[in-house]
Amino acid sequence: MNKRKILNDPVYGFVSVPTELIFDLIEHRYFQRLRRIKQLGLTDFVYPGALHTRFHHALGAMHLMSLALRTLKDKGVRITAQEGEAAQIAILLHDIGHGPLSHALEHALFEDVPHERISLHLMELLNHEFGGRLQLAIDIFQGSYPRPFFHQLVSSQLDMDRLDYLNRDSFYSGVKEGQPGADRLIKMLTVSHDERLVLEEKAVYSIENFLVSRRVMYWQVYMHKAVTSAEQMVIRLMERARDLARSGVLVPASPELSYFLLNPVRMLDFEQDAAIMQRFVRLDDTDIWSAVKSWAAHPDFVLSFLAHSLLERRLFKITLDNAPLDEDFKLGITELIAEHFRLPMAEAATLMIAGRISNHAYDATGDDAINVLTKRGHVIDVAQASDLPNISSLSKRVEKYYVCYPKDIT
C-alpha cells in the first residue's frame, strides 16, 4: 500500500505525508477522532465559516514543521531523519487529547485534567502500540530531548502550533487581520550556538506583526463577546447536567458522555484505568450536540432553557468591564432572573454567569521568550531588538470582567 500520500489543504495547498509511520498515526482511530472536534468550538455562532476541525489544524501544523525543518537544514543545522520524523509526530499529536468543543468543556467534564496531559498519555499508549517508535517524539514533546529547539518548534511563544492556528483560524473566520505572516517567519528561523530557536534580526517587524495578529485574533475571534457568551452557556449547561446526574436525576446522554457526567475523573484515573481512556477517545462534539437536543425537553427548567437557547442561538447578553463587576450588580441580575422565571434564588444564580477573560500576546519574562540573533552574533529578546514600542506594550496582560444573563429579563 502506498502510504506517501499528498493531501490538498485549503490554506497551504498540497501537504505531504512524509513517512509511513506518520501515515499510520494519521489513520489511527485516536487521530481520526479529531475530525469530529471543531477547532474553534462555538465560534461559528459568530463567524459561520469557522467550521474547521482539530484534524485540519494538526495536519497544518505538521506541514509548517516540515517547512521549518527544511529551512534549518538549508542553514546548516544538523537534523537527522529520525529527529525530523519525531518532530513532525510531536506536532501532529500535540492536540490528540482535546475533548469536545475545543477548550470549552475542559474543566466542566473533568477534574483538573488539561488536554496536554491526555495528549501525552495517548502518545504513550501509541508508543506502546507501535513498538517504541514514538519515544523520540515524546521526548521532544515533553522538552526532555537535549536539543531544545525541537521542543520550541512544538511548544513556545512562536511555535508551529500558533502559526498554524492563527493562519487557519483567520482564513476560516474571514478575519484577515489575524494572518501572522507564517512563511516569512519560518524562513527567518535559525538555531543559536546552544541549540535554542532564534530568529534572524531582520525578522523583528515580522515578529511584531505576528504578535499583533495574535492579539487581534484573541479579542476579535477567540474572546469575542458573543463567543464568550456561547462558551459560558455550554459550560454552565454541562455543569448543570453533571450536578443533576450526580444527584440521581436521569439526564439522557450517550454512554460515553453519561460516564463522565456521573463520575468525577482525574488524570490519575485515566492513567490507572485503561477503560476510562477508551471511553474518552469515543467522545466528540456529536455526543455533546445530541445531548443538547435531548435536554431541550428535560423537565429541569435550567437545563432545558440553556439547551433551547443554544439550539436556537438565543445567546445571553454579556456585559464587559475593565474592573471587577460589583457584587450588588450581580445580585440584582440574579433577583431579576428569579422574578422573571419564577425560580428560587439558587437556581436563578445558575443563569447568571460571571468571570474574567485575559489576553497576553507576549510574555517577555518567560523561559520561552522570542529571541533574536543580531548581526553581531548576540542573542537578545525581541523586545530589546525592536525600535518600536509595540512589542513592549503587547507584553502587558489585558483583563476584562464579564457577566452573562438571559436577554429575557431586560
CSV table of C-alpha atoms in Angstrom, one decimal:
chain,number,residue,atom,x,y,z
A,1,MET,CA,0.0,0.0,0.0
A,2,ASN,CA,1.3,3.5,-0.9
A,3,LYS,CA,1.5,5.5,2.3
A,4,ARG,CA,3.3,8.5,0.9
A,5,LYS,CA,0.1,10.5,0.4
A,6,ILE,CA,-0.5,14.1,-0.7
A,7,LEU,CA,-3.4,16.0,0.8
A,8,ASN,CA,-5.0,19.2,-0.5
A,9,ASP,CA,-5.2,21.7,2.2
A,10,PRO,CA,-7.3,24.9,1.6
A,11,VAL,CA,-4.7,27.1,3.5
A,12,TYR,CA,-1.4,25.7,2.2
A,13,GLY,CA,-2.2,23.8,-0.9
A,14,PHE,CA,-0.6,20.3,-1.2
A,15,VAL,CA,0.6,18.8,2.1
A,16,SER,CA,2.7,15.7,2.0
A,17,VAL,CA,2.5,12.8,4.5
A,18,PRO,CA,6.3,12.3,4.8
A,19,THR,CA,6.7,8.8,6.2
A,20,GLU,CA,4.8,5.5,6.6
A,21,LEU,CA,4.8,5.8,10.4
A,22,ILE,CA,3.2,9.2,10.2
A,23,PHE,CA,0.6,7.9,7.7
A,24,ASP,CA,-0.3,5.0,10.2
A,25,LEU,CA,-0.7,7.5,13.0
A,26,ILE,CA,-3.0,9.7,10.9
A,27,GLU,CA,-5.0,6.6,10.1
A,28,HIS,CA,-5.3,5.6,13.8
A,29,ARG,CA,-8.7,5.9,15.4
A,30,TYR,CA,-7.3,8.2,18.1
A,31,PHE,CA,-6.3,10.7,15.5
A,32,GLN,CA,-9.3,10.2,13.2
A,33,ARG,CA,-11.4,11.3,16.2
A,34,LEU,CA,-10.1,14.8,15.7
A,35,ARG,CA,-12.2,15.1,12.5
A,36,ARG,CA,-15.3,15.2,14.8
A,37,ILE,CA,-14.0,18.0,17.1
A,38,LYS,CA,-14.2,21.6,15.8
A,39,GLN,CA,-11.1,23.6,16.2
A,40,LEU,CA,-13.0,26.7,17.4
A,41,GLY,CA,-15.8,25.2,19.5
A,42,LEU,CA,-18.7,27.6,19.3
A,43,THR,CA,-17.0,30.4,17.3
A,44,ASP,CA,-19.2,29.6,14.3
A,45,PHE,CA,-22.0,31.2,16.2
A,46,VAL,CA,-20.3,34.5,15.3
A,47,TYR,CA,-18.2,33.5,12.2
A,48,PRO,CA,-20.2,31.0,10.2
A,49,GLY,CA,-17.2,29.8,8.3
A,50,ALA,CA,-15.3,28.7,11.3
A,51,LEU,CA,-16.2,25.0,11.0
A,52,HIS,CA,-12.7,23.5,10.6
A,53,THR,CA,-11.5,20.7,12.9
A,54,ARG,CA,-8.6,19.7,15.1
A,55,PHE,CA,-7.8,17.3,12.3
A,56,HIS,CA,-7.2,20.1,9.9
A,57,HIS,CA,-5.1,22.0,12.4
A,58,ALA,CA,-2.9,19.1,13.3
A,59,LEU,CA,-2.1,18.3,9.7
A,60,GLY,CA,-1.4,22.0,9.0
A,61,ALA,CA,1.0,22.3,12.0
A,62,MET,CA,2.8,19.2,10.8
A,63,HIS,CA,3.2,20.8,7.3
A,64,LEU,CA,4.7,24.0,8.9
A,65,MET,CA,7.0,21.8,10.9
A,66,SER,CA,8.3,20.2,7.7
A,67,LEU,CA,8.9,23.7,6.3
A,68,ALA,CA,10.7,24.9,9.4
A,69,LEU,CA,13.0,21.8,9.5
A,70,ARG,CA,13.8,22.3,5.8
A,71,THR,CA,14.7,25.9,6.5
A,72,LEU,CA,17.0,25.0,9.4
A,73,LYS,CA,18.7,22.2,7.4
A,74,ASP,CA,19.3,24.6,4.5
A,75,LYS,CA,21.1,26.9,7.0
A,76,GLY,CA,23.4,24.1,8.1
A,77,VAL,CA,21.6,22.8,11.2
A,78,ARG,CA,22.2,19.1,11.6
A,79,ILE,CA,18.9,17.3,11.7
A,80,THR,CA,18.7,13.5,11.3
A,81,ALA,CA,15.9,11.7,9.5
A,82,GLN,CA,14.8,10.3,12.9
A,83,GLU,CA,14.8,13.7,14.6
A,84,GLY,CA,12.8,15.2,11.7
A,85,GLU,CA,10.2,12.5,11.8
A,86,ALA,CA,9.9,12.7,15.6
A,87,ALA,CA,9.4,16.5,15.5
A,88,GLN,CA,6.6,16.1,12.9
A,89,ILE,CA,5.0,13.4,15.0
A,90,ALA,CA,5.2,15.5,18.2
A,91,ILE,CA,3.4,18.4,16.5
A,92,LEU,CA,0.9,16.1,14.7
A,93,LEU,CA,-0.2,14.6,18.0
A,94,HIS,CA,0.1,17.7,20.2
A,95,ASP,CA,-3.7,18.1,20.3
A,96,ILE,CA,-4.8,14.5,20.2
A,97,GLY,CA,-6.0,14.8,23.8
A,98,HIS,CA,-8.5,17.6,23.1
A,99,GLY,CA,-12.0,17.0,24.4
A,100,PRO,CA,-15.3,18.0,22.7
A,101,LEU,CA,-15.9,21.7,21.7
A,102,SER,CA,-12.2,22.5,21.9
A,103,HIS,CA,-11.4,24.3,25.2
A,104,ALA,CA,-15.0,25.0,26.3
A,105,LEU,CA,-15.6,21.7,28.3
A,106,GLU,CA,-12.0,21.0,29.5
A,107,HIS,CA,-13.0,21.9,33.1
A,108,ALA,CA,-16.7,21.1,33.0
A,109,LEU,CA,-16.3,17.4,32.3
A,110,PHE,CA,-13.1,16.5,34.1
A,111,GLU,CA,-11.4,17.3,37.4
A,112,ASP,CA,-8.3,19.3,36.6
A,113,VAL,CA,-7.3,17.3,33.5
A,114,PRO,CA,-5.6,19.6,31.0
A,115,HIS,CA,-5.7,18.3,27.4
A,116,GLU,CA,-1.9,18.4,27.2
A,117,ARG,CA,-1.7,15.6,29.8
A,118,ILE,CA,-4.2,13.5,27.9
A,119,SER,CA,-2.3,14.1,24.7
A,120,LEU,CA,0.9,12.9,26.4
A,121,HIS,CA,-0.8,9.8,27.8
A,122,LEU,CA,-2.3,8.9,24.4
A,123,MET,CA,1.1,9.3,22.8
A,124,GLU,CA,2.5,6.9,25.4
A,125,LEU,CA,-0.3,4.4,24.5
A,126,LEU,CA,0.5,4.8,20.8
A,127,ASN,CA,4.2,4.4,21.6
A,128,HIS,CA,3.5,1.0,23.2
A,129,GLU,CA,1.2,0.0,20.3
A,130,PHE,CA,3.9,1.0,17.7
A,131,GLY,CA,6.8,-0.8,19.5
A,132,GLY,CA,8.5,2.2,21.0
A,133,ARG,CA,8.9,4.1,17.7
A,134,LEU,CA,7.4,7.3,19.2
A,135,GLN,CA,9.8,7.7,22.1
A,136,LEU,CA,11.9,10.4,20.5
A,137,ALA,CA,8.7,12.3,19.6
A,138,ILE,CA,7.6,12.0,23.2
A,139,ASP,CA,10.9,13.3,24.5
A,140,ILE,CA,10.6,16.3,22.1
A,141,PHE,CA,7.0,16.9,23.2
A,142,GLN,CA,8.0,16.9,26.9
A,143,GLY,CA,11.1,19.1,26.4
A,144,SER,CA,13.5,16.4,27.7
A,145,TYR,CA,15.4,16.0,24.4
A,146,PRO,CA,18.8,17.6,24.7
A,147,ARG,CA,18.4,19.8,21.6
A,148,PRO,CA,15.8,22.3,22.9
A,149,PHE,CA,15.0,23.9,19.6
A,150,PHE,CA,12.9,20.9,18.6
A,151,HIS,CA,10.6,21.4,21.6
A,152,GLN,CA,10.4,25.1,20.9
A,153,LEU,CA,9.1,24.3,17.4
A,154,VAL,CA,6.3,22.3,19.1
A,155,SER,CA,5.6,24.5,22.1
A,156,SER,CA,6.8,28.0,22.7
A,157,GLN,CA,5.7,31.6,22.1
A,158,LEU,CA,6.4,31.3,18.4
A,159,ASP,CA,5.8,27.6,17.5
A,160,MET,CA,4.3,25.8,14.6
A,161,ASP,CA,1.1,25.3,16.6
A,162,ARG,CA,0.5,29.0,17.0
A,163,LEU,CA,1.5,29.8,13.4
A,164,ASP,CA,-1.0,27.3,12.0
A,165,TYR,CA,-3.9,28.1,14.2
A,166,LEU,CA,-3.6,31.8,13.6
A,167,ASN,CA,-3.3,31.2,9.8
A,168,ARG,CA,-6.1,28.7,9.7
A,169,ASP,CA,-8.5,30.4,12.1
A,170,SER,CA,-8.1,33.8,10.3
A,171,PHE,CA,-8.7,32.0,7.0
A,172,TYR,CA,-11.9,30.2,8.0
A,173,SER,CA,-13.3,33.1,10.1
A,174,GLY,CA,-12.5,35.7,7.4
A,175,VAL,CA,-10.6,37.9,9.9
A,176,LYS,CA,-7.7,38.9,7.5
A,177,GLU,CA,-6.0,41.0,10.2
A,178,GLY,CA,-5.2,37.8,12.0
A,179,GLN,CA,-2.8,36.4,9.4
A,180,PRO,CA,0.6,36.1,11.1
A,181,GLY,CA,3.0,36.1,8.1
A,182,ALA,CA,4.0,32.5,8.8
A,183,ASP,CA,6.0,32.0,5.6
A,184,ARG,CA,8.4,34.8,6.3
A,185,LEU,CA,8.8,33.9,10.0
A,186,ILE,CA,9.7,30.3,9.1
A,187,LYS,CA,12.3,31.5,6.6
A,188,MET,CA,13.9,33.6,9.3
A,189,LEU,CA,14.3,30.8,11.8
A,190,THR,CA,17.7,29.6,12.9
A,191,VAL,CA,19.4,27.9,15.8
A,192,SER,CA,21.9,29.5,18.3
A,193,HIS,CA,25.1,28.0,19.5
A,194,ASP,CA,23.4,26.5,22.5
A,195,GLU,CA,20.8,24.8,20.2
A,196,ARG,CA,17.9,27.1,21.0
A,197,LEU,CA,15.5,28.5,18.5
A,198,VAL,CA,16.1,32.1,17.4
A,199,LEU,CA,15.1,34.4,14.5
A,200,GLU,CA,17.4,36.5,12.4
A,201,GLU,CA,17.5,40.2,13.3
A,202,LYS,CA,15.6,41.2,10.1
A,203,ALA,CA,12.6,39.2,11.3
A,204,VAL,CA,11.8,41.8,14.1
A,205,TYR,CA,9.0,43.5,12.2
A,206,SER,CA,7.5,40.2,11.2
A,207,ILE,CA,7.5,39.1,14.8
A,208,GLU,CA,5.8,42.3,15.8
A,209,ASN,CA,3.2,41.6,13.1
A,210,PHE,CA,2.7,38.0,14.4
A,211,LEU,CA,2.1,39.3,18.0
A,212,VAL,CA,-0.3,42.0,16.8
A,213,SER,CA,-2.2,39.3,14.8
A,214,ARG,CA,-2.4,37.1,17.8
A,215,ARG,CA,-3.8,39.9,19.9
A,216,VAL,CA,-6.3,40.8,17.2
A,217,MET,CA,-7.5,37.1,16.9
A,218,TYR,CA,-7.9,36.8,20.7
A,219,TRP,CA,-10.1,39.9,21.1
A,220,GLN,CA,-11.9,39.7,17.7
A,221,VAL,CA,-12.4,35.9,17.4
A,222,TYR,CA,-11.4,33.7,20.4
A,223,MET,CA,-12.7,36.1,23.1
A,224,HIS,CA,-15.4,37.9,21.0
A,225,LYS,CA,-18.1,38.7,23.5
A,226,ALA,CA,-20.7,36.6,21.7
A,227,VAL,CA,-18.3,33.7,21.5
A,228,THR,CA,-17.6,34.1,25.2
A,229,SER,CA,-21.3,34.1,26.0
A,230,ALA,CA,-21.9,31.0,24.0
A,231,GLU,CA,-19.0,29.1,25.5
A,232,GLN,CA,-20.0,30.1,29.1
A,233,MET,CA,-23.6,28.9,28.3
A,234,VAL,CA,-22.4,25.5,27.2
A,235,ILE,CA,-20.1,25.2,30.2
A,236,ARG,CA,-22.9,26.1,32.5
A,237,LEU,CA,-25.3,23.6,30.7
A,238,MET,CA,-22.7,20.8,31.1
A,239,GLU,CA,-22.2,21.7,34.8
A,240,ARG,CA,-26.0,21.6,35.4
A,241,ALA,CA,-26.3,18.2,33.6
A,242,ARG,CA,-23.4,16.9,35.7
A,243,ASP,CA,-24.9,18.1,39.0
A,244,LEU,CA,-28.3,16.7,38.2
A,245,ALA,CA,-26.8,13.3,37.1
A,246,ARG,CA,-24.7,13.1,40.3
A,247,SER,CA,-27.8,13.9,42.4
A,248,GLY,CA,-29.7,11.0,40.9
A,249,VAL,CA,-31.7,12.8,38.3
A,250,LEU,CA,-32.0,11.0,34.9
A,251,VAL,CA,-30.0,13.0,32.3
A,252,PRO,CA,-30.1,11.3,28.9
A,253,ALA,CA,-26.8,11.2,27.1
A,254,SER,CA,-24.6,8.8,25.1
A,255,PRO,CA,-22.8,6.1,27.2
A,256,GLU,CA,-19.5,7.9,27.0
A,257,LEU,CA,-20.9,11.3,28.0
A,258,SER,CA,-23.1,9.7,30.7
A,259,TYR,CA,-20.0,8.2,32.3
A,260,PHE,CA,-18.2,11.5,32.6
A,261,LEU,CA,-21.3,13.3,33.8
A,262,LEU,CA,-21.7,10.7,36.6
A,263,ASN,CA,-18.1,10.2,37.6
A,264,PRO,CA,-15.5,12.7,38.7
A,265,VAL,CA,-12.5,11.7,36.6
A,266,ARG,CA,-8.9,12.9,37.4
A,267,MET,CA,-5.7,12.3,35.5
A,268,LEU,CA,-4.7,9.5,37.8
A,269,ASP,CA,-8.0,7.7,36.9
A,270,PHE,CA,-7.0,7.9,33.2
A,271,GLU,CA,-3.6,6.5,33.9
A,272,GLN,CA,-4.8,3.7,36.2
A,273,ASP,CA,-7.9,2.5,34.3
A,274,ALA,CA,-7.5,1.9,30.5
A,275,ALA,CA,-11.2,1.6,30.1
A,276,ILE,CA,-11.7,5.3,31.0
A,277,MET,CA,-9.3,6.4,28.3
A,278,GLN,CA,-11.1,4.2,25.8
A,279,ARG,CA,-14.4,6.0,26.8
A,280,PHE,CA,-12.7,9.3,26.3
A,281,VAL,CA,-11.5,8.6,22.7
A,282,ARG,CA,-15.0,7.7,21.7
A,283,LEU,CA,-16.2,11.2,22.9
A,284,ASP,CA,-16.6,14.0,20.5
A,285,ASP,CA,-18.8,17.0,19.5
A,286,THR,CA,-21.5,14.7,18.3
A,287,ASP,CA,-22.1,13.4,21.9
A,288,ILE,CA,-22.5,17.0,23.1
A,289,TRP,CA,-24.9,18.2,20.5
A,290,SER,CA,-27.1,15.1,20.6
A,291,ALA,CA,-27.3,15.5,24.3
A,292,VAL,CA,-28.2,19.2,24.0
A,293,LYS,CA,-31.1,18.3,21.6
A,294,SER,CA,-32.3,15.8,24.1
A,295,TRP,CA,-32.0,18.1,27.1
A,296,ALA,CA,-34.2,20.8,25.4
A,297,ALA,CA,-37.2,18.6,26.5
A,298,HIS,CA,-35.9,17.9,30.0
A,299,PRO,CA,-38.2,18.7,33.0
A,300,ASP,CA,-35.4,20.7,34.7
A,301,PHE,CA,-36.1,24.3,33.7
A,302,VAL,CA,-32.4,25.5,33.9
A,303,LEU,CA,-31.2,22.5,31.8
A,304,SER,CA,-33.9,22.8,29.1
A,305,PHE,CA,-33.7,26.7,29.0
A,306,LEU,CA,-29.9,26.6,28.4
A,307,ALA,CA,-30.3,23.8,25.8
A,308,HIS,CA,-33.1,25.6,23.9
A,309,SER,CA,-31.1,28.9,24.0
A,310,LEU,CA,-28.1,27.2,22.4
A,311,LEU,CA,-30.0,25.3,19.8
A,312,GLU,CA,-31.9,28.5,18.7
A,313,ARG,CA,-28.8,30.8,19.2
A,314,ARG,CA,-30.5,32.9,21.8
A,315,LEU,CA,-27.2,33.9,23.4
A,316,PHE,CA,-27.1,35.5,26.8
A,317,LYS,CA,-26.5,39.2,27.0
A,318,ILE,CA,-22.9,39.9,28.1
A,319,THR,CA,-21.6,43.0,29.9
A,320,LEU,CA,-17.8,43.6,29.8
A,321,ASP,CA,-15.9,45.9,32.1
A,322,ASN,CA,-12.2,46.7,32.8
A,323,ALA,CA,-12.8,46.4,36.5
A,324,PRO,CA,-14.4,43.6,38.6
A,325,LEU,CA,-18.2,43.9,38.5
A,326,ASP,CA,-19.9,45.0,41.7
A,327,GLU,CA,-21.4,42.2,43.7
A,328,ASP,CA,-24.6,44.1,44.2
A,329,PHE,CA,-25.0,44.4,40.4
A,330,LYS,CA,-24.6,40.7,40.1
A,331,LEU,CA,-27.1,40.1,42.9
A,332,GLY,CA,-29.6,42.4,41.2
A,333,ILE,CA,-29.3,40.4,38.0
A,334,THR,CA,-29.9,37.2,39.9
A,335,GLU,CA,-33.0,38.7,41.5
A,336,LEU,CA,-34.4,39.8,38.2
A,337,ILE,CA,-33.8,36.3,36.8
A,338,ALA,CA,-35.6,34.7,39.8
A,339,GLU,CA,-38.5,37.1,39.4
A,340,HIS,CA,-38.8,36.8,35.6
A,341,PHE,CA,-38.7,33.0,35.5
A,342,ARG,CA,-40.2,32.4,39.0
A,343,LEU,CA,-37.2,30.5,40.2
A,344,PRO,CA,-35.6,30.0,43.6
A,345,MET,CA,-32.5,32.2,44.0
A,346,ALA,CA,-30.2,29.2,44.0
A,347,GLU,CA,-31.5,28.1,40.6
A,348,ALA,CA,-31.6,31.7,39.3
A,349,ALA,CA,-27.9,32.0,40.2
A,350,THR,CA,-27.1,29.3,37.7
A,351,LEU,CA,-28.3,31.5,34.9
A,352,MET,CA,-26.1,34.4,35.9
A,353,ILE,CA,-22.6,33.7,34.8
A,354,ALA,CA,-19.7,35.9,35.9
A,355,GLY,CA,-16.0,35.6,35.1
A,356,ARG,CA,-12.8,37.1,33.7
A,357,ILE,CA,-11.0,36.9,30.4
A,358,SER,CA,-7.4,38.0,29.7
A,359,ASN,CA,-5.2,38.5,26.7
A,360,HIS,CA,-1.4,38.2,26.9
A,361,ALA,CA,0.0,38.4,23.4
A,362,TYR,CA,3.6,38.0,24.6
A,363,ASP,CA,5.3,37.1,27.9
A,364,ALA,CA,8.7,38.8,27.9
A,365,THR,CA,9.6,37.3,31.2
A,366,GLY,CA,9.0,33.6,30.3
A,367,ASP,CA,11.7,30.9,29.7
A,368,ASP,CA,10.5,30.6,26.1
A,369,ALA,CA,10.8,34.3,25.2
A,370,ILE,CA,11.2,35.0,21.4
A,371,ASN,CA,14.9,35.6,20.9
A,372,VAL,CA,16.6,37.3,18.0
A,373,LEU,CA,20.1,36.7,16.8
A,374,THR,CA,21.8,40.0,16.0
A,375,LYS,CA,24.2,40.6,13.1
A,376,ARG,CA,27.0,40.7,15.7
A,377,GLY,CA,26.1,37.2,17.0
A,378,HIS,CA,24.3,38.3,20.2
A,379,VAL,CA,21.1,36.6,21.3
A,380,ILE,CA,18.6,39.1,22.7
A,381,ASP,CA,14.9,39.3,23.5
A,382,VAL,CA,12.8,40.6,20.6
A,383,ALA,CA,11.5,43.5,22.8
A,384,GLN,CA,15.1,44.7,23.1
A,385,ALA,CA,15.8,44.2,19.4
A,386,SER,CA,12.8,46.3,18.2
A,387,ASP,CA,12.9,50.1,17.9
A,388,LEU,CA,9.1,50.2,18.1
A,389,PRO,CA,7.2,50.3,21.4
A,390,ASN,CA,4.5,47.8,20.2
A,391,ILE,CA,6.2,44.7,21.4
A,392,SER,CA,6.7,46.0,25.0
A,393,SER,CA,3.0,47.1,25.1
A,394,LEU,CA,1.9,43.7,23.8
A,395,SER,CA,3.6,42.1,26.7
A,396,LYS,CA,1.1,43.7,29.1
A,397,ARG,CA,-1.7,41.5,30.2
A,398,VAL,CA,-5.2,43.0,29.4
A,399,GLU,CA,-8.0,41.7,31.6
A,400,LYS,CA,-11.8,42.2,31.2
A,401,TYR,CA,-14.6,41.1,33.6
A,402,TYR,CA,-17.9,39.9,32.3
A,403,VAL,CA,-21.4,38.9,33.4
A,404,CYS,CA,-23.8,37.0,31.2
A,405,TYR,CA,-27.5,36.6,31.7
A,406,PRO,CA,-30.7,35.9,29.7
A,407,LYS,CA,-31.9,38.8,27.5
A,408,ASP,CA,-35.4,38.0,28.6
A,409,ILE,CA,-35.0,39.8,31.8
A,410,THR,CA,-34.3,43.1,30.1
